[in-house]
Amino acid sequence: NLIDTLQWGAQHNIPISLSLPPILGGAVVVSPGISYSQVWLAQKNMRKWNDAEQKVDTTIQKGLFVDQQTSFSLSFNTALFGTYQLKNAKAIRHVIRPTFGINYSPSLSKKYYETVRVNGKGDSIRYSQLQGGLYSGYGDITNGGISFGIDNNLEMKYKPKKDTATDGETEFKKLRIIDGFGFNGSYNFLADSMKLSRFNFYFRNNLFEKINLSASANMSPYHRNRFGQDSSLYIWKGDEGFRLGRITNGSVSLSTSFQSKPRDEEKDKEKKEQMENEMNDPVLAGDKQRLMEYMRQNPAEFVDFNIPWQINLSYSLYFNEQPKADYSGFEKIVNSNISVGASFSLTPKWNLSISNVNYDFRTKEIQTFTVSINREMHCWQMSINVTPIGPYRYFNFTISPKSGILQDLRINRTRSFFTGY
């Protein structure tokens, strides 16, 4: 049973990028890059049309399957500034950051792609044998083309009603109106069809310096076939009239956090400086992304005992189009969830945390819920984590160093249970 249900995988990335001296009087930054990545997977899905039962059968083949990808790129970045003067010494500044890139990425994954019949009419689709695993593998299309995008932000400079300057000069303040908005896409000259990619639109802002707002959407420039997938016909061609594109998925999220003042202001300042030095140390640059991801997934192991209490709230709404199970068309899935987290210091050295409380509005159930009890032990920290709700439930006991770069040095005891849905 262990061998039949076990899934494992590995991912390796080697990115190399340079930033050359600016050209055109310092206005354009040129950045060449090369990258190589691999995924190792323990299984692949084989699909075959069952003519007797008129359906697609899926079988799992165990083994070691290696997929790889390499790419070469050359990007150009610049910034354009525009200011609109208003009355009462107010001004709005608009910053536009266009990007343009040339890239080439040969396909090394064609052996993992097959075409399978999906219905009695003889229709077929092309699929990846690696989808559904811990990593999805890479695409089977050779890319050689251009990428483009535009990022924007808006801010206002204004004179406050009460001028606090003491030297006689007017002291202006800045107000960020929109942190960022824009789009990006690409065009593949080497593709046989569907050369233009989907467009990704995004918007991000910080409301009242407390609420983080972000939104994104993908727009397809193609018509949809009967399976809900993109066809090779551009959407502005056809009998439906002119349209720029078709929104396929999108999301909106809001998040905020509240916390008390630290018990020791000087200690809090020293900890932030230490963490900043660790994250900016070039010797540790390779571990930076891994450490940030680990801290995000295991917040209970990085409790700040100097903060008496802290509360985190977030809400997400998202939708997407996906093919139906019988490939007879497509359906739109709309869902939303709310996530809550809190941390309270019972004593200066004991902390109770509630994290990953995720309520799904579509199923009307709490999907995850984790309770943690933490004990400060000078340079070390003890953590007891319990997840009693959800399909994956576990108990975890850990003693680990406080320093983020020493997280591999630990004592750990874990028991997990799968209860199903």
Coordinates of C-alpha atoms in Angstrom, one line a residue:
N1 CA 0.0 0.0 0.0
L2 CA 2.9 2.4 0.8
I3 CA 4.5 1.8 -2.6
D4 CA 1.1 2.2 -4.5
T5 CA 0.2 5.5 -2.8
L6 CA 3.7 7.1 -2.4
Q7 CA 4.3 10.1 -4.5
W8 CA 7.7 11.9 -4.5
G9 CA 9.4 14.4 -6.8
A10 CA 12.3 16.7 -7.1
Q11 CA 12.9 20.0 -8.9
H12 CA 16.2 21.7 -9.8
N13 CA 16.7 25.2 -11.2
I14 CA 19.9 26.8 -12.3
P15 CA 19.2 30.4 -13.3
I16 CA 22.1 32.7 -14.5
S17 CA 21.4 36.4 -15.2
L18 CA 23.5 39.5 -15.8
S19 CA 22.8 43.2 -15.8
L20 CA 25.0 44.9 -18.3
P21 CA 25.9 48.6 -18.2
P22 CA 22.9 50.8 -19.3
I23 CA 22.8 51.9 -22.9
L24 CA 21.3 54.9 -24.7
G25 CA 22.6 57.4 -22.1
G26 CA 21.6 55.2 -19.2
A27 CA 17.9 54.9 -20.2
V28 CA 17.8 51.2 -21.1
V29 CA 19.1 48.3 -19.0
V30 CA 20.1 45.2 -20.9
S31 CA 20.0 41.8 -19.1
P32 CA 21.0 38.5 -20.7
G33 CA 20.2 35.2 -19.1
I34 CA 20.3 31.5 -19.3
S35 CA 18.5 28.9 -17.2
Y36 CA 18.3 25.1 -16.9
S37 CA 15.7 23.2 -14.9
Q38 CA 14.7 19.6 -14.2
V39 CA 11.9 17.7 -12.5
W40 CA 12.1 14.1 -11.3
L41 CA 8.8 12.2 -10.9
A42 CA 7.9 8.8 -9.7
Q43 CA 4.9 8.1 -12.0
K44 CA 3.2 9.1 -15.2
N45 CA -0.4 8.8 -16.4
M46 CA -1.1 6.7 -19.5
R47 CA -4.5 7.3 -21.2
K48 CA -6.1 5.0 -23.7
W49 CA -9.5 5.0 -25.4
N50 CA -11.7 2.0 -24.3
D51 CA -13.9 1.3 -27.4
A52 CA -16.0 -1.3 -25.5
E53 CA -17.1 1.1 -22.7
Q54 CA -16.8 4.3 -24.8
K55 CA -14.6 6.1 -22.3
V56 CA -11.0 7.0 -21.6
D57 CA -9.1 4.7 -19.3
T58 CA -6.2 6.0 -17.2
T59 CA -3.4 3.8 -15.8
I60 CA -0.4 4.8 -13.6
Q61 CA 3.1 3.7 -14.6
K62 CA 5.7 3.7 -11.8
G63 CA 9.4 4.5 -12.3
L64 CA 11.8 7.4 -12.5
F65 CA 10.8 10.0 -15.1
V66 CA 13.0 13.0 -15.8
D67 CA 11.8 16.1 -17.7
Q68 CA 14.0 19.0 -18.4
Q69 CA 14.0 22.5 -19.9
T70 CA 16.5 25.1 -20.9
S71 CA 16.1 28.7 -22.1
F72 CA 18.1 31.7 -23.3
S73 CA 16.9 35.3 -23.0
L74 CA 17.8 38.9 -23.6
S75 CA 15.7 41.6 -22.0
F76 CA 15.5 45.4 -22.2
N77 CA 14.0 47.6 -19.5
T78 CA 13.4 51.3 -19.2
A79 CA 11.2 53.8 -17.3
L80 CA 9.1 56.8 -18.5
F81 CA 8.0 59.5 -16.1
G82 CA 5.1 61.9 -16.6
T83 CA 3.8 64.6 -14.2
Y84 CA 0.4 66.3 -14.3
Q85 CA 0.3 69.5 -12.3
L86 CA -2.9 70.2 -10.2
K87 CA -4.0 73.2 -8.2
N88 CA -2.9 73.9 -4.7
A89 CA 0.6 72.6 -5.3
K90 CA -0.6 69.1 -6.1
A91 CA 0.8 66.9 -8.8
I92 CA 0.2 63.3 -10.0
R93 CA 3.2 61.3 -11.3
H94 CA 2.7 58.4 -13.7
V95 CA 5.6 55.9 -14.0
I96 CA 5.5 53.6 -17.0
R97 CA 8.0 50.7 -17.1
P98 CA 7.9 48.9 -20.5
T99 CA 9.8 45.6 -20.9
F100 CA 10.8 43.8 -24.0
G101 CA 12.6 40.5 -24.3
I102 CA 14.0 38.0 -26.9
N103 CA 13.9 34.4 -25.8
Y104 CA 14.5 30.9 -27.1
S105 CA 13.5 27.7 -25.4
P106 CA 13.8 24.3 -27.3
S107 CA 11.3 21.6 -26.5
L108 CA 12.8 18.7 -24.6
S109 CA 9.5 17.1 -23.4
K110 CA 7.9 15.7 -26.6
K111 CA 8.4 12.1 -25.4
Y112 CA 5.9 12.7 -22.6
Y113 CA 3.1 14.0 -24.8
E114 CA 0.5 11.8 -26.6
T115 CA -2.7 12.2 -28.4
V116 CA -5.7 10.2 -27.2
R117 CA -9.2 9.7 -28.5
V118 CA -11.9 11.1 -26.1
N119 CA -15.3 10.2 -27.5
G120 CA -17.2 8.0 -29.9
K121 CA -17.0 10.7 -32.7
G122 CA -13.3 10.2 -33.0
D123 CA -12.3 13.5 -31.4
S124 CA -8.9 13.6 -29.7
I125 CA -6.8 15.8 -27.5
R126 CA -3.1 16.0 -26.8
Y127 CA -2.1 15.6 -23.1
S128 CA 1.0 15.4 -20.9
Q129 CA 1.7 12.1 -19.2
L130 CA 3.2 13.9 -16.3
Q131 CA 0.3 16.1 -15.3
G132 CA -1.3 15.2 -12.0
G133 CA 2.1 14.6 -10.3
L134 CA 3.9 16.7 -7.7
Y135 CA 5.3 18.7 -10.6
S136 CA 3.5 19.0 -14.0
G137 CA 6.5 18.8 -16.3
Y138 CA 7.2 21.2 -19.1
G139 CA 5.6 22.1 -22.5
D140 CA 6.1 20.3 -25.8
I141 CA 6.4 23.5 -27.9
T142 CA 9.7 25.1 -28.9
N143 CA 9.6 28.8 -28.1
G144 CA 11.5 31.3 -30.0
G145 CA 10.0 34.8 -30.0
I146 CA 9.5 37.9 -28.0
S147 CA 8.0 38.8 -24.7
F148 CA 6.5 42.2 -23.8
G149 CA 4.8 44.0 -20.9
I150 CA 4.0 47.3 -19.3
D151 CA 4.0 48.0 -15.6
N152 CA 2.5 51.3 -14.2
N153 CA 2.1 53.1 -10.9
L154 CA 0.5 56.3 -9.9
E155 CA 1.4 58.6 -6.9
M156 CA 0.5 62.1 -5.8
K157 CA 2.6 64.8 -4.2
Y158 CA 0.7 67.3 -2.1
K159 CA 1.2 70.0 0.4
P160 CA -0.4 69.1 3.8
K161 CA -2.7 71.6 5.4
K162 CA -0.3 72.0 8.4
D163 CA 3.2 72.6 7.1
T164 CA 5.6 71.1 9.7
A165 CA 8.8 72.3 8.0
T166 CA 11.0 74.5 10.3
D167 CA 13.4 75.9 7.7
G168 CA 10.8 78.0 5.8
E169 CA 10.6 75.6 2.8
T170 CA 7.4 73.7 2.0
E171 CA 7.5 70.1 2.9
F172 CA 5.6 68.0 0.4
K173 CA 4.2 64.5 1.1
K174 CA 3.7 61.6 -1.2
L175 CA 0.6 59.4 -1.5
R176 CA 0.7 56.2 -3.5
I177 CA -2.5 56.0 -5.5
I178 CA -1.9 52.7 -7.3
D179 CA 1.1 50.5 -6.5
G180 CA 1.0 48.8 -9.8
F181 CA -1.1 47.7 -12.8
G182 CA -0.3 46.4 -16.2
F183 CA -0.1 43.4 -18.5
N184 CA 2.3 41.0 -20.1
G185 CA 2.4 38.5 -22.9
S186 CA 4.5 36.9 -25.6
Y187 CA 4.6 35.8 -29.3
N188 CA 6.2 32.6 -30.5
F189 CA 7.5 32.8 -34.0
L190 CA 8.4 29.1 -34.1
A191 CA 5.0 27.7 -33.3
D192 CA 2.9 26.1 -36.0
S193 CA -0.3 27.8 -34.6
M194 CA -1.4 29.8 -31.6
K195 CA 1.7 32.0 -31.7
L196 CA 0.2 34.7 -29.5
S197 CA 0.1 33.8 -25.8
R198 CA -2.6 34.6 -23.4
F199 CA -2.4 38.1 -21.8
N200 CA -2.0 38.4 -18.1
F201 CA -3.5 41.5 -16.5
Y202 CA -2.8 42.5 -12.9
F203 CA -3.6 45.2 -10.4
R204 CA -2.1 45.7 -6.9
N205 CA -2.6 48.4 -4.3
N206 CA -2.4 49.1 -0.6
L207 CA -5.5 50.7 0.8
F208 CA -5.1 53.0 3.8
E209 CA -1.6 51.6 4.3
K210 CA -3.3 48.6 5.9
I211 CA -5.2 46.5 3.3
N212 CA -3.4 44.8 0.5
L213 CA -5.5 44.4 -2.6
S214 CA -4.5 42.4 -5.7
A215 CA -6.3 41.2 -8.7
S216 CA -5.3 39.3 -11.9
A217 CA -7.0 37.9 -14.9
N218 CA -5.9 35.9 -18.0
M219 CA -7.3 36.8 -21.4
S220 CA -7.2 34.4 -24.3
P221 CA -7.0 35.8 -27.9
Y222 CA -8.5 32.7 -29.4
H223 CA -11.9 31.2 -29.8
R224 CA -12.9 28.2 -27.7
N225 CA -13.4 24.7 -29.2
R226 CA -16.1 22.3 -27.9
F227 CA -13.8 20.9 -25.2
G228 CA -13.3 24.3 -23.6
Q229 CA -9.8 24.6 -24.9
D230 CA -8.3 27.4 -27.1
S231 CA -8.6 26.8 -30.8
S232 CA -6.2 28.2 -33.4
L233 CA -8.7 30.9 -34.6
Y234 CA -8.2 34.4 -33.3
I235 CA -11.2 35.7 -31.5
W236 CA -11.5 38.9 -33.5
K237 CA -12.0 36.7 -36.6
G238 CA -15.4 35.1 -37.0
D239 CA -19.1 35.9 -37.0
E240 CA -19.4 37.1 -33.3
G241 CA -18.0 40.5 -34.1
F242 CA -14.8 42.2 -32.9
R243 CA -13.5 41.3 -29.5
L244 CA -10.1 41.8 -27.9
G245 CA -10.2 38.5 -26.1
R246 CA -11.9 36.0 -23.8
I247 CA -11.4 36.1 -20.0
T248 CA -10.6 32.5 -18.9
N249 CA -9.7 32.9 -15.2
G250 CA -9.2 35.6 -12.6
S251 CA -8.9 36.3 -9.0
V252 CA -9.3 39.1 -6.4
S253 CA -7.7 38.9 -2.9
L254 CA -7.7 41.1 0.1
S255 CA -5.4 40.7 3.1
T256 CA -4.6 42.7 6.3
S257 CA -2.9 42.2 9.6
F258 CA -2.9 43.7 13.0
Q259 CA -0.4 43.4 15.8
S260 CA 0.5 44.9 19.1
K261 CA 3.6 46.9 19.8
P262 CA 6.7 44.8 20.6
R263 CA 7.6 44.4 24.3
D264 CA 11.2 45.5 23.6
E265 CA 11.6 48.0 20.8
E266 CA 15.4 47.7 20.7
K267 CA 15.2 43.9 20.5
D268 CA 12.7 44.1 17.7
K269 CA 14.9 46.4 15.7
E270 CA 17.9 44.1 16.2
K271 CA 16.0 41.0 15.0
K272 CA 14.8 42.8 11.9
E273 CA 18.3 43.9 11.1
Q274 CA 19.6 40.4 11.6
M275 CA 17.0 38.9 9.3
E276 CA 17.7 41.5 6.7
N277 CA 21.4 40.8 6.8
E278 CA 20.8 37.0 6.4
M279 CA 18.4 37.5 3.5
N280 CA 20.8 39.9 1.7
D281 CA 24.0 37.8 2.3
P282 CA 25.3 36.8 -1.1
V283 CA 26.7 33.6 0.3
L284 CA 23.1 32.6 1.2
A285 CA 21.5 33.8 -2.0
G286 CA 20.8 30.3 -3.3
D287 CA 18.9 29.5 -0.1
K288 CA 16.9 32.7 0.0
Q289 CA 13.9 31.5 -2.1
R290 CA 13.8 28.1 -0.3
L291 CA 13.9 29.8 3.1
M292 CA 11.1 32.3 2.2
E293 CA 8.9 29.4 1.0
Y294 CA 9.6 27.4 4.1
M295 CA 8.8 30.3 6.4
R296 CA 5.5 30.9 4.5
Q297 CA 4.5 27.2 4.9
N298 CA 5.6 26.9 8.5
P299 CA 4.8 30.1 10.3
A300 CA 4.5 28.4 13.7
E301 CA 8.3 27.7 13.6
F302 CA 9.1 31.4 13.3
V303 CA 7.0 32.9 16.1
D304 CA 8.1 36.3 17.4
F305 CA 7.8 36.1 21.2
N306 CA 8.4 39.8 21.4
I307 CA 5.0 40.6 19.9
P308 CA 2.2 39.9 22.4
W309 CA -0.5 39.3 19.8
Q310 CA -1.0 39.3 16.0
I311 CA -4.0 38.7 13.7
N312 CA -3.9 38.0 9.9
L313 CA -7.0 38.0 7.7
S314 CA -7.3 37.3 4.0
Y315 CA -10.1 36.8 1.5
S316 CA -9.9 35.4 -2.0
L317 CA -12.4 35.1 -4.9
Y318 CA -11.4 33.3 -8.0
F319 CA -13.0 31.7 -11.1
N320 CA -11.7 29.6 -14.0
E321 CA -12.9 27.7 -17.1
Q322 CA -12.2 24.0 -17.2
P323 CA -13.2 21.1 -19.5
K324 CA -16.0 18.8 -18.3
A325 CA -15.1 15.3 -17.1
D326 CA -16.6 13.8 -20.3
Y327 CA -15.0 16.4 -22.6
S328 CA -18.4 17.5 -23.8
G329 CA -17.7 21.1 -23.2
F330 CA -16.5 23.5 -20.5
E331 CA -17.8 24.9 -17.3
K332 CA -17.0 27.9 -15.1
I333 CA -16.0 27.3 -11.6
V334 CA -16.4 30.2 -9.1
N335 CA -15.2 29.9 -5.6
S336 CA -14.0 32.0 -2.6
N337 CA -12.4 31.4 0.7
I338 CA -11.4 33.2 3.8
S339 CA -8.2 32.6 5.8
V340 CA -7.6 33.5 9.4
G341 CA -4.5 33.3 11.5
A342 CA -3.7 34.6 15.0
S343 CA -0.8 34.5 17.5
F344 CA -1.0 35.2 21.3
S345 CA 1.7 35.2 23.9
L346 CA 0.4 33.4 27.0
T347 CA 3.6 34.3 28.8
P348 CA 6.9 35.9 27.6
K349 CA 8.2 32.4 26.7
W350 CA 5.0 30.6 25.7
N351 CA 2.9 31.3 22.6
L352 CA -0.4 30.0 21.2
S353 CA -0.9 30.2 17.4
I354 CA -3.8 29.4 15.2
S355 CA -2.9 29.3 11.5
N356 CA -4.2 28.0 8.2
V357 CA -7.8 28.4 9.2
N358 CA -9.3 28.2 5.7
Y359 CA -13.0 28.3 5.1
D360 CA -14.3 27.3 1.7
F361 CA -17.6 29.1 0.8
R362 CA -18.4 26.6 -2.0
T363 CA -18.2 23.5 0.2
K364 CA -19.2 25.5 3.3
E365 CA -16.5 23.7 5.3
I366 CA -13.3 24.5 7.0
Q367 CA -10.6 23.0 4.8
T368 CA -7.6 23.3 7.1
F369 CA -7.0 24.3 10.7
T370 CA -3.7 24.2 12.6
V371 CA -3.1 24.9 16.3
S372 CA 0.5 25.5 17.5
I373 CA 2.0 25.8 21.0
N374 CA 5.5 27.3 21.0
R375 CA 8.2 27.6 23.7
E376 CA 11.2 29.9 23.5
M377 CA 14.4 28.3 24.6
H378 CA 17.0 31.1 24.1
C379 CA 18.6 30.3 20.7
W380 CA 16.2 27.4 20.1
Q381 CA 12.4 27.1 19.8
M382 CA 10.1 24.2 20.6
S383 CA 6.9 23.9 18.5
I384 CA 3.9 21.5 18.8
N385 CA 1.6 21.6 15.8
V386 CA -1.8 19.8 15.5
T387 CA -4.1 19.8 12.5
P388 CA -7.3 18.1 13.5
I389 CA -9.5 19.1 10.6
G390 CA -9.3 18.3 6.9
P391 CA -8.4 15.3 4.7
Y392 CA -4.8 15.5 5.8
R393 CA -4.4 15.5 9.6
Y394 CA -1.1 15.4 11.5
F395 CA 0.7 15.9 14.7
N396 CA 4.2 17.4 14.8
F397 CA 6.8 18.0 17.5
T398 CA 9.9 20.1 16.5
I399 CA 12.9 21.6 18.3
S400 CA 14.8 23.9 15.9
P401 CA 17.2 26.9 15.9
K402 CA 15.6 30.3 15.7
S403 CA 18.0 31.3 12.9
G404 CA 16.4 30.8 9.5
I405 CA 19.6 29.5 7.9
L406 CA 20.0 26.7 10.4
Q407 CA 16.5 25.1 9.8
D408 CA 18.0 21.8 8.7
L409 CA 19.5 21.3 12.2
R410 CA 16.4 20.1 14.1
I411 CA 14.7 17.4 16.1
N412 CA 11.4 16.4 14.5
R413 CA 8.7 13.9 15.2
T414 CA 5.6 13.7 12.9
R415 CA 2.6 11.5 12.6
S416 CA 0.1 12.1 9.7
F417 CA -3.2 10.6 8.8
F418 CA -5.2 10.7 5.5
T419 CA -9.0 10.6 6.2
G420 CA -10.3 11.3 2.6
Y421 CA -12.9 13.8 1.6

